[in-house]
Coordinates of N, CA and C in Angstrom, one line a residue:
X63 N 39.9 75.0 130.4 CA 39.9 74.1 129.3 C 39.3 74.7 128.1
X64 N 39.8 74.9 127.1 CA 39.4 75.6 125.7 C 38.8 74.2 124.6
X65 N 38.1 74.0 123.9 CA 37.3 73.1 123.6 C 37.2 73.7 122.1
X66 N 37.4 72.6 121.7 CA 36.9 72.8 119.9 C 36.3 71.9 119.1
X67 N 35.4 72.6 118.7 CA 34.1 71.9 118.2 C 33.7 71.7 116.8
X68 N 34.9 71.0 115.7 CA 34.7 71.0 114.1 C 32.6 71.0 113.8
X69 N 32.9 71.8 113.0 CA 31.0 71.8 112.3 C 31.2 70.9 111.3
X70 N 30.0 70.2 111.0 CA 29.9 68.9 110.1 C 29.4 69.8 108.9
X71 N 29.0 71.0 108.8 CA 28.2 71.6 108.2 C 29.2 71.7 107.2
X72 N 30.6 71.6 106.9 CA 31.3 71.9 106.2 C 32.2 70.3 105.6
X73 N 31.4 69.2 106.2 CA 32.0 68.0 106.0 C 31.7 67.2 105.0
X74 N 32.2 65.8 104.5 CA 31.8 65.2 103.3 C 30.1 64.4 103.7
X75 N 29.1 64.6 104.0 CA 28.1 63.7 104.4 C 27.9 62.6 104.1
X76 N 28.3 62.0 102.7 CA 28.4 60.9 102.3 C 29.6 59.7 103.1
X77 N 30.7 60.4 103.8 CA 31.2 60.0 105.1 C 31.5 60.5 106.4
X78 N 30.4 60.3 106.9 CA 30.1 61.0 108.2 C 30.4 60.4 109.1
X79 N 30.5 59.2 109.3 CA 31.1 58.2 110.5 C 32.9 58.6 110.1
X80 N 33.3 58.2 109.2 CA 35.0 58.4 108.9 C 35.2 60.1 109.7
X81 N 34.0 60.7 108.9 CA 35.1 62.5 109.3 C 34.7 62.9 110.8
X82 N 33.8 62.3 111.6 CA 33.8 62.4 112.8 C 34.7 61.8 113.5
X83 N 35.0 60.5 113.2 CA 36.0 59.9 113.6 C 37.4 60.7 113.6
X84 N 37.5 60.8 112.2 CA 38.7 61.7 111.9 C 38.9 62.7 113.3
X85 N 38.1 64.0 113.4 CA 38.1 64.7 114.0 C 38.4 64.3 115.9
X86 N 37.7 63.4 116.0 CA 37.5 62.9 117.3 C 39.2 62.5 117.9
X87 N 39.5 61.3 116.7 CA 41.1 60.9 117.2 C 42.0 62.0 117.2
X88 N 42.0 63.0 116.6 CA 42.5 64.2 116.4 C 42.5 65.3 117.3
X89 N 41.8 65.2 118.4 CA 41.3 66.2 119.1 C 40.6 67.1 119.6
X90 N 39.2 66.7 118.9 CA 38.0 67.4 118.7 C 37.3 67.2 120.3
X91 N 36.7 68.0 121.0 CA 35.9 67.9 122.2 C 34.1 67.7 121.8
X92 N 34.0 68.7 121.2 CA 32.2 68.7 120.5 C 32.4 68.5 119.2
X93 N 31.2 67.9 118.5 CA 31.2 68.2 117.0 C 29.4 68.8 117.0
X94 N 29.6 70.1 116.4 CA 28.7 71.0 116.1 C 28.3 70.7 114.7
X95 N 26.7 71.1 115.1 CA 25.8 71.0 114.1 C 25.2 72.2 113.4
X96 N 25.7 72.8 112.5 CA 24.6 74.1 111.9 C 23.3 74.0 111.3
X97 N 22.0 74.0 111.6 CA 20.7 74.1 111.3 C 20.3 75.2 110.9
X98 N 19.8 75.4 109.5 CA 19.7 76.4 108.6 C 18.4 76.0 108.1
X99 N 17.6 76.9 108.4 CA 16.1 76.4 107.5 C 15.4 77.2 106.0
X100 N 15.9 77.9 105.8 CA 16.1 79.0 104.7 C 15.2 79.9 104.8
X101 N 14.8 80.1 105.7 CA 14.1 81.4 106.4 C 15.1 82.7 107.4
X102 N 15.4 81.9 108.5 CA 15.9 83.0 109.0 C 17.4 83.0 108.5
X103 N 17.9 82.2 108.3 CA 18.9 82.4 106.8 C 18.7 81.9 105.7
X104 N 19.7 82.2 105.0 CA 19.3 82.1 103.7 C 19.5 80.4 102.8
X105 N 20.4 80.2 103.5 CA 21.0 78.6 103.0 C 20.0 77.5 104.0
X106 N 20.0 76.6 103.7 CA 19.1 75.6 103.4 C 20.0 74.3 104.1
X107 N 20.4 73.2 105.2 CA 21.3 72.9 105.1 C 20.3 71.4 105.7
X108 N 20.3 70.7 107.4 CA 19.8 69.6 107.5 C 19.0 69.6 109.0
X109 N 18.2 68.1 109.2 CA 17.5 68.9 110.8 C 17.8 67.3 111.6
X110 N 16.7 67.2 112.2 CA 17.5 66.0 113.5 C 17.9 65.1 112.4
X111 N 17.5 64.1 111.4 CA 17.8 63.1 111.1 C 19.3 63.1 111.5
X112 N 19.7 64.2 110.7 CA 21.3 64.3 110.9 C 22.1 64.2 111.8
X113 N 21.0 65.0 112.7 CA 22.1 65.2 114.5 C 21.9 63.6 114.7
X114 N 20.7 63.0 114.6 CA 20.6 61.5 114.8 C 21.8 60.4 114.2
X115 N 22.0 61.0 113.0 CA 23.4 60.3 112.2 C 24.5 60.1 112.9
X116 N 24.8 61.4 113.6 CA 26.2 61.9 113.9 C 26.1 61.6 115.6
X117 N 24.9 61.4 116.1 CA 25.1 60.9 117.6 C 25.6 59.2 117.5
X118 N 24.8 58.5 116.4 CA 25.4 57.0 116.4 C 26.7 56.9 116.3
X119 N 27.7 58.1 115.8 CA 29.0 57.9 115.3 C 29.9 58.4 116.5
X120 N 29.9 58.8 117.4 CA 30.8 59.2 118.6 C 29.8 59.5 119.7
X121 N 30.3 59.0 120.8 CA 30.0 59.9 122.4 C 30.4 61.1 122.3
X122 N 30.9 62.3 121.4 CA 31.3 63.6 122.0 C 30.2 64.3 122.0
X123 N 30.2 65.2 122.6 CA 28.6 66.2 123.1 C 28.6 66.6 121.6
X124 N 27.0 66.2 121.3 CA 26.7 67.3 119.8 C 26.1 68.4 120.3
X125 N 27.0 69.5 119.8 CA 26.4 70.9 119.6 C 25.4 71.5 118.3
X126 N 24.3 71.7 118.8 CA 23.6 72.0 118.0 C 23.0 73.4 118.2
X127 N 23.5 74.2 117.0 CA 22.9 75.8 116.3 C 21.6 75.5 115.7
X128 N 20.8 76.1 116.3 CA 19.6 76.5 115.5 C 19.7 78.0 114.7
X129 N 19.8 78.0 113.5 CA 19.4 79.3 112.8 C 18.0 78.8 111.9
X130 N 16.9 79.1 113.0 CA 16.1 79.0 112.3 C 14.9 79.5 112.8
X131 N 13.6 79.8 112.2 CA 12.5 80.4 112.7 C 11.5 79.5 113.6
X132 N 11.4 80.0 114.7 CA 10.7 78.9 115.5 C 11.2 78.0 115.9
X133 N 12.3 78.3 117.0 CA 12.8 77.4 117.4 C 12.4 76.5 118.4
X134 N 11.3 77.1 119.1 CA 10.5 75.7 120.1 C 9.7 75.1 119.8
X135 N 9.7 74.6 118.7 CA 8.7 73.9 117.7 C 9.2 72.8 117.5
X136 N 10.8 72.7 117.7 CA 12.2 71.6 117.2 C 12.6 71.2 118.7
X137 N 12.9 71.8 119.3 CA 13.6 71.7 120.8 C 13.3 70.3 121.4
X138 N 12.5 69.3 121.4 CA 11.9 68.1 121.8 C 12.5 66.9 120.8
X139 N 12.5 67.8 119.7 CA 13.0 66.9 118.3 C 14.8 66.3 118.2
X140 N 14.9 67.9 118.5 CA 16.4 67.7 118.4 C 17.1 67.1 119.6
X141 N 16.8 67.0 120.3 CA 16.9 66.7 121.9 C 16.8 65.3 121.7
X142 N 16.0 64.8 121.3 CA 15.5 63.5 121.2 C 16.8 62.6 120.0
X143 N 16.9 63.5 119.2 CA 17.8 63.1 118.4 C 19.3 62.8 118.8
X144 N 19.5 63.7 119.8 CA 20.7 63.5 120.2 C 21.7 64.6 121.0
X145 N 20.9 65.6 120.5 CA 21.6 67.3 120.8 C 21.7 67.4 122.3
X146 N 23.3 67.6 122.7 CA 23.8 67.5 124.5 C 23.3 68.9 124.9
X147 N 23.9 70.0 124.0 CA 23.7 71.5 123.8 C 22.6 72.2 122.5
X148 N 22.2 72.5 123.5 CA 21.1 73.6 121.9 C 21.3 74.9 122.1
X149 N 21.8 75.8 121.1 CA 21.5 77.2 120.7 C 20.5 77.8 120.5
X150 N 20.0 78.5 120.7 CA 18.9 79.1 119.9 C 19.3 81.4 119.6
X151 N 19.2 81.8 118.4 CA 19.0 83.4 118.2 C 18.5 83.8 119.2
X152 N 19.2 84.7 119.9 CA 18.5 86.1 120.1 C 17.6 86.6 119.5
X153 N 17.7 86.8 118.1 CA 16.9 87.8 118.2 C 16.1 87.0 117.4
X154 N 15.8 85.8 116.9 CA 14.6 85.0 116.7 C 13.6 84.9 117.6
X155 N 14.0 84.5 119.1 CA 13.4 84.3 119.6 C 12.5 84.8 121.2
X156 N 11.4 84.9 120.8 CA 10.4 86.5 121.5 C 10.3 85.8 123.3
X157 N 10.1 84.6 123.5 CA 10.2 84.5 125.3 C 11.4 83.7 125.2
X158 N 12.8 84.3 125.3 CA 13.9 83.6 125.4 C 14.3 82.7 126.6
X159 N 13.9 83.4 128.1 CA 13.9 82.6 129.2 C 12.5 81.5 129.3
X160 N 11.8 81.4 128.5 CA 10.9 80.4 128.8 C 11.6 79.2 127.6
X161 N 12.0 79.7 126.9 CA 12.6 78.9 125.7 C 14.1 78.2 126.3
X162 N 15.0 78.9 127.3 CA 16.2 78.4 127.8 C 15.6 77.2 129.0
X163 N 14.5 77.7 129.6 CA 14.1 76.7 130.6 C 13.5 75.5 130.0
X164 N 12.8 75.9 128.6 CA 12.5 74.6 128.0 C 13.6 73.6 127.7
X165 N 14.6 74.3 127.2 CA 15.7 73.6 126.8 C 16.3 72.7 127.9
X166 N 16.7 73.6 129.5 CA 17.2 72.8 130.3 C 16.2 71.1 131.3
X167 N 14.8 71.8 131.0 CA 13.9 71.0 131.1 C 13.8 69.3 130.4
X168 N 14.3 69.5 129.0 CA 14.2 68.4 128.3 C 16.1 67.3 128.3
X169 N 16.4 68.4 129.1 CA 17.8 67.6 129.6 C 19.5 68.1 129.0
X170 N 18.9 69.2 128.4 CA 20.4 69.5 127.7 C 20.7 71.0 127.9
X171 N 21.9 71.1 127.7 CA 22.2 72.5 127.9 C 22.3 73.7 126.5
X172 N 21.8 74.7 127.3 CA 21.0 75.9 126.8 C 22.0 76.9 126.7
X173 N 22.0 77.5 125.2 CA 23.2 78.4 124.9 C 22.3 79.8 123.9
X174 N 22.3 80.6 123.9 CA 22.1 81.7 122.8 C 23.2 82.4 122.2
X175 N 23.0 82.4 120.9 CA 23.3 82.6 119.7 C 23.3 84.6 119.5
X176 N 24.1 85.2 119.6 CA 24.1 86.5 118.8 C 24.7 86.8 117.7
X177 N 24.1 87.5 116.3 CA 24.6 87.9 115.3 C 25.7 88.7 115.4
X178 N 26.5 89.0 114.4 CA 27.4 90.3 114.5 C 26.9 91.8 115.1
X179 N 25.7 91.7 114.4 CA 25.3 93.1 114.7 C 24.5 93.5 116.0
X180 N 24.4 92.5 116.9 CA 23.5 92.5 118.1 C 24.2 92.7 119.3
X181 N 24.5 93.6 119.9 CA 24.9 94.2 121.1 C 25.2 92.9 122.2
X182 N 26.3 93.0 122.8 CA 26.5 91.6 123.7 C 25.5 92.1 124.8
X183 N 25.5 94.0 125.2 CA 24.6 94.2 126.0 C 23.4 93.8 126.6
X184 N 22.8 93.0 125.3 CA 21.5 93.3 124.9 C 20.8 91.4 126.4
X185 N 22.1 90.8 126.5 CA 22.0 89.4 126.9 C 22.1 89.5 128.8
X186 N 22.5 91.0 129.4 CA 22.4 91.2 130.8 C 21.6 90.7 131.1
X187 N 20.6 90.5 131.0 CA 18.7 89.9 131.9 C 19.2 88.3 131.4
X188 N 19.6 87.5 130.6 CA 19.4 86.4 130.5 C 20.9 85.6 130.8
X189 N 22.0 86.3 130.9 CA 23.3 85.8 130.8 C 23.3 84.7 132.0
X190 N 22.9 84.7 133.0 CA 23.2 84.5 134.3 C 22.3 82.8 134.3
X191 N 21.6 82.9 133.4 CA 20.6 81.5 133.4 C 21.2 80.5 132.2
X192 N 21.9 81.4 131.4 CA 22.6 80.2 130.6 C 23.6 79.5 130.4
X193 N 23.9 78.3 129.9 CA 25.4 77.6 129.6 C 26.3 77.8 129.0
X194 N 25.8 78.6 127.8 CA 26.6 79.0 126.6 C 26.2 80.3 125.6
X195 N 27.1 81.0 125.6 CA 26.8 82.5 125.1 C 27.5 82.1 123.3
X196 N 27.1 82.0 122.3 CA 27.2 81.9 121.2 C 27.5 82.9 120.3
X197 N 28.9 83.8 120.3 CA 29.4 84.9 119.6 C 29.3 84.4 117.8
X198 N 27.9 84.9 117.4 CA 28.7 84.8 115.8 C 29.9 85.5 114.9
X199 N 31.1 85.4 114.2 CA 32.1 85.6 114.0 C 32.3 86.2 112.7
X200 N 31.0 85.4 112.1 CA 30.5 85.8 110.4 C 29.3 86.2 110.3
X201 N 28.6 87.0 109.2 CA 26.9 86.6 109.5 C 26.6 85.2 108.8
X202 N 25.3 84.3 109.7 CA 25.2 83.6 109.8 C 24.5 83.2 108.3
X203 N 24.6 82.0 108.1 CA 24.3 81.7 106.7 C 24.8 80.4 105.7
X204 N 26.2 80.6 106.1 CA 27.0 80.4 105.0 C 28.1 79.8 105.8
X205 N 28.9 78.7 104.9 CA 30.0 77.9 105.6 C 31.6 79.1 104.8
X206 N 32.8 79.1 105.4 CA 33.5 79.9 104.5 C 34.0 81.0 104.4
X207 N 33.3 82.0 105.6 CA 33.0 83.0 105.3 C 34.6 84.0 105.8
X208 N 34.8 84.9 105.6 CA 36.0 85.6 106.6 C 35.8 86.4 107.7
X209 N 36.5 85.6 108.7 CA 36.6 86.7 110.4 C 36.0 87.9 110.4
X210 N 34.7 88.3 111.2 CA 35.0 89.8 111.2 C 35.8 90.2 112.7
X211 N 36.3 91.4 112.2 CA 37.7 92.0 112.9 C 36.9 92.3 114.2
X212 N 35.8 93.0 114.4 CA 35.3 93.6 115.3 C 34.9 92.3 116.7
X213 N 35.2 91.3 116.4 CA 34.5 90.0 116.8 C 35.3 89.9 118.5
X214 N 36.7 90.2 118.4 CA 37.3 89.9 119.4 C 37.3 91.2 120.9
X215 N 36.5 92.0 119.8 CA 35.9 92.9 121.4 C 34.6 92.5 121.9
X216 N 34.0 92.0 121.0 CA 32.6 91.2 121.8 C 33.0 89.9 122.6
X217 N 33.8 89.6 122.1 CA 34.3 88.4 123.3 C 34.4 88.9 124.5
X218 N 35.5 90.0 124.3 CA 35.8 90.7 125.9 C 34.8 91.3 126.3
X219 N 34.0 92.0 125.7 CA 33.0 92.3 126.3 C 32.2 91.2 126.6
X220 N 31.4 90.0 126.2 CA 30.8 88.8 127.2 C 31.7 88.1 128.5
X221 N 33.3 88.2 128.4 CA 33.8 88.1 129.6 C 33.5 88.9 130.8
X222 N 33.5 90.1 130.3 CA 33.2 91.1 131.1 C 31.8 91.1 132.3
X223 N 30.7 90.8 131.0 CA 29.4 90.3 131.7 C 29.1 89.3 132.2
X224 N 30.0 88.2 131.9 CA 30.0 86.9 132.8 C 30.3 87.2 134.1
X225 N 31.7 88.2 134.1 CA 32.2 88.2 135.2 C 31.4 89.1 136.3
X226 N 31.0 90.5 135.7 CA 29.6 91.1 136.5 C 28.8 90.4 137.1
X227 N 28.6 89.2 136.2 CA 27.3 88.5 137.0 C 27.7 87.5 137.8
X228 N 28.8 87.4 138.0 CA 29.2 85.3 138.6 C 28.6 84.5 138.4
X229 N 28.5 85.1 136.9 CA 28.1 83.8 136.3 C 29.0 82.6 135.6
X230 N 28.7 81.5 134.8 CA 29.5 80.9 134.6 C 29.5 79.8 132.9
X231 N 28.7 81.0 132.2 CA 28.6 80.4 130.7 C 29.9 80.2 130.1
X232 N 30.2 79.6 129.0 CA 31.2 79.1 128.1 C 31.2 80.1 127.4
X233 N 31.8 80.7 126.5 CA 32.1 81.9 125.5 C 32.3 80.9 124.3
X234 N 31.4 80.4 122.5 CA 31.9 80.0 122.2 C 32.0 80.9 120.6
X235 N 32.2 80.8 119.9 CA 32.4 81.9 118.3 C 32.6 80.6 117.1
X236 N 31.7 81.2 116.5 CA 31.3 80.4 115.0 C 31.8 81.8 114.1
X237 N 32.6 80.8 112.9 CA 32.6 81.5 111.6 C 34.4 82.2 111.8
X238 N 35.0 81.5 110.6 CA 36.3 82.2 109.7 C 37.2 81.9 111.0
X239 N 37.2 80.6 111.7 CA 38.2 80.2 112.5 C 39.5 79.0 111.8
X240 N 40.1 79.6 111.7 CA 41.3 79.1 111.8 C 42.5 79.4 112.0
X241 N 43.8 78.6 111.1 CA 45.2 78.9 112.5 C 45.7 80.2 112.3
X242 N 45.0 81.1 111.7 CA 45.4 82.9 111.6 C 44.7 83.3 112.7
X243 N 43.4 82.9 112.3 CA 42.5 83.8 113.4 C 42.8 83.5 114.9
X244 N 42.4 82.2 115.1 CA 42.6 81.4 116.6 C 43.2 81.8 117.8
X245 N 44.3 82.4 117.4 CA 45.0 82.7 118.6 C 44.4 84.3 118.9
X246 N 43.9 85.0 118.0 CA 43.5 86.4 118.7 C 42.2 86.4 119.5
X247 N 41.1 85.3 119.4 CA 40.2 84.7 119.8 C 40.6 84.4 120.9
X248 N 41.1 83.7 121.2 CA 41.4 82.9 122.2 C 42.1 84.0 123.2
X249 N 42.8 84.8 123.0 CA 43.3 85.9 123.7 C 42.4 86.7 124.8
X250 N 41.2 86.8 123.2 CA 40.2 87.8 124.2 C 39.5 86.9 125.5
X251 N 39.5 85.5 125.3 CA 38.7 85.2 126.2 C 37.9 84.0 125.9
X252 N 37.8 83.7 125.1 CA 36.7 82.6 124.4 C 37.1 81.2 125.0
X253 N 36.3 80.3 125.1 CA 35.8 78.7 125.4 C 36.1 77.5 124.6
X254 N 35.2 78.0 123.4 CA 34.9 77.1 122.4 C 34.9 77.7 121.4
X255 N 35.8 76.9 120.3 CA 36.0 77.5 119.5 C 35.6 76.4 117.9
X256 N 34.4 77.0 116.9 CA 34.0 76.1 115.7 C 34.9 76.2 114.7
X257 N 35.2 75.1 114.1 CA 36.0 75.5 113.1 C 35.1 74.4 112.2
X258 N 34.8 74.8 110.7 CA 34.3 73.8 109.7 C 35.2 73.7 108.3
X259 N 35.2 74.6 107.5 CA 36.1 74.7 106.4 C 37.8 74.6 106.6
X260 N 38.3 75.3 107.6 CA 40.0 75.3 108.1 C 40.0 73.8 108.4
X261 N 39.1 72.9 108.8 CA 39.0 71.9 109.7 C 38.8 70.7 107.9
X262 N 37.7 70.3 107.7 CA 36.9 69.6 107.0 C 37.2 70.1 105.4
X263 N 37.8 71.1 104.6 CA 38.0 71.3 103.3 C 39.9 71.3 103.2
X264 N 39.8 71.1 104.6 CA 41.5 70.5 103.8 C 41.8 68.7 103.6
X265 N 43.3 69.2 103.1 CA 43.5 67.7 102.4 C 44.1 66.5 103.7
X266 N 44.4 67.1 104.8 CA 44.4 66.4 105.6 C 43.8 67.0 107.2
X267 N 42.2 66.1 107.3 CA 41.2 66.7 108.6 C 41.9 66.3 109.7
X268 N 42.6 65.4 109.8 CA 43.2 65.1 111.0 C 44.3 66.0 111.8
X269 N 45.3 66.1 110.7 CA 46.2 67.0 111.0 C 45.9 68.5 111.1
X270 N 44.9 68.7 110.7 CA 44.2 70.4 110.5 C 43.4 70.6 111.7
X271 N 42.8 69.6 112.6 CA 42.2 69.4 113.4 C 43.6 69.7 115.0
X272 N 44.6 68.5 114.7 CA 45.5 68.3 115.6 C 45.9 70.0 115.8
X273 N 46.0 70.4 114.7 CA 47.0 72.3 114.6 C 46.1 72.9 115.5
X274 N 44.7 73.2 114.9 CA 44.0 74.1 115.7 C 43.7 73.7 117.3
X275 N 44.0 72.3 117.7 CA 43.9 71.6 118.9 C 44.7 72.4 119.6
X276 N 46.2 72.2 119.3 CA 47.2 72.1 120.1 C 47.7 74.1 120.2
X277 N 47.3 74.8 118.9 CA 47.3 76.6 119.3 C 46.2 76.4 120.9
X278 N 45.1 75.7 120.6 CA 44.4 76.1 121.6 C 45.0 75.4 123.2
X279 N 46.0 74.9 122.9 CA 47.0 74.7 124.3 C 48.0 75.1 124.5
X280 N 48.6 76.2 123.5 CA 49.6 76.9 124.1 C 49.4 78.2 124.7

C-alpha cells in the first residue's frame, strides 16, 4: 500500500477544513504537518494549536514533522493535540531511543527524520525500533523547494536496511514531490509519499491530489 500524505504547510489556512477535505475526497491517506521553529530551521511556521485544527477536520492519521530544537519538550503536546505519527531529527536529537520510546509510550507512532546530508547508515542501531524512517528530499526549511537527484539511492539504501534487519518501517520522503518526480521515488522503494506545493498551489487541489494518487497505483 503506498500512502500519500498532502502537507498543510503549503495550504490556504484561512481554509483549512475545505483543503483538507478537498485532499481527503481526492485520495489523500495522511495529512502531514511541518513544524518549523526558526531555530533548527530557518522558517518559522505553526505548533499543536494547528495539528489541533486539522485533527477536528478529518479522521485521517495526522503526520506530524518536528524540525525543531528540543523535541521532547513538545512530544506530550503534540500528541495531545492530535498527532497519530511524530517525527523527530536525527540529528537534533541526543537520546533518540529514549525519545522513540517516549513517543510510542504516549500512544503514537515514532518515525525519524534524516537530512540530505546524513548517511541512511547512520540509523542501523535504531532502525529496527521504529515506524517510520523519514527521507528528506530537499533541505529542510522551506515549502517549494526542487528534488534532490541523489535522494532515490537513499531510499534504496533504507530498503536495504529494513530488509537487513526484518524490520518493518514505512520509507516516507518530504520535499519537490510531484508528477515528474513521483514515479522515480516510488521505484526505489518508498511508502509514503508528501506532497504540499504540486498538491495545495495548484488551481485545482483535488484533481492534483487525484494525479499523484492514482501514479502511486500504477
Amino acid at each position: 500500500m503506498k500512502l500519500l500524505a498532502p502537507s498543510i504547510l503549503s495550504a490556504d489556512l484561512s481554509n483549512l477544513a475545505q483543503q483538507i477535505r478537498l485532499v481527503e475526497m481526492s485520495g489523500a491517506d495522511w495529512i502531514h504537518c511541518d513544524i518549523m521553529d526558526g531555530h533548527f530551521v530557518p522558517n518559522i511556521t505553526f505548533g499543536p494549536f494547528l495539528v489541533k485544527a486539522a485533527r477536528k477536520c478529518t479522521k485521517l492519521p495526522i503526520d506530524v514533522h518536528l524540525m525543531i530544537e528540543k523535541p521532547d519538550k513538545y512530544l506530550d503536546d503534540f500528541r495531545n493535540a492530535g498527532a497519530d505519527i511524530i517525527s523527530v531529527h536525527f540529528e537534533e536529537v541526543v537520546h533518540l531511543n529514549r525519545t522513540i520510546n517516549r513517543i510510542k509510550e504516549i500512544g503514537a507512532k515514532a518515525g525519524v527524520v534524516i537530512n540530505p546530508s546524513t548517511p541512511v547508515s547512520v540509523l542501523k542501531d535504531i532502525a529496527e525500533y521504529i515506524d517510520l524512517l523519514l527521507i528528506m528530499t530537499v533541505n529542510p526549511g522551506f515549502g517549494g523547494q526542487s528534488f534532490i537527484s541523489n535522494s532515490e539511492r537513499r531510499i534504496v539504501e533504507a530498503v536495504e536496511l529494513r530488509k537487513s534487519l526484518n524490520a518493518d518501517f514505512l520509507i516516507e520522503v518530504d520535499g519537490g514531490i510531484n508528477k515528474d518526480t513521483i514515479k522515480s521515488v516510488l521505484k526505489a522503494g518508498c511508502d509514503v509519499f508528501v506532497a504540499g506545493s504540486s498538491i495545495f498551489h495548484n488551481d485545482n487541489i483535488s484533481a492534483a491530489t487525484a494525479e499523484l494518487k492514482n501514479l502511486l497505483l500504477t
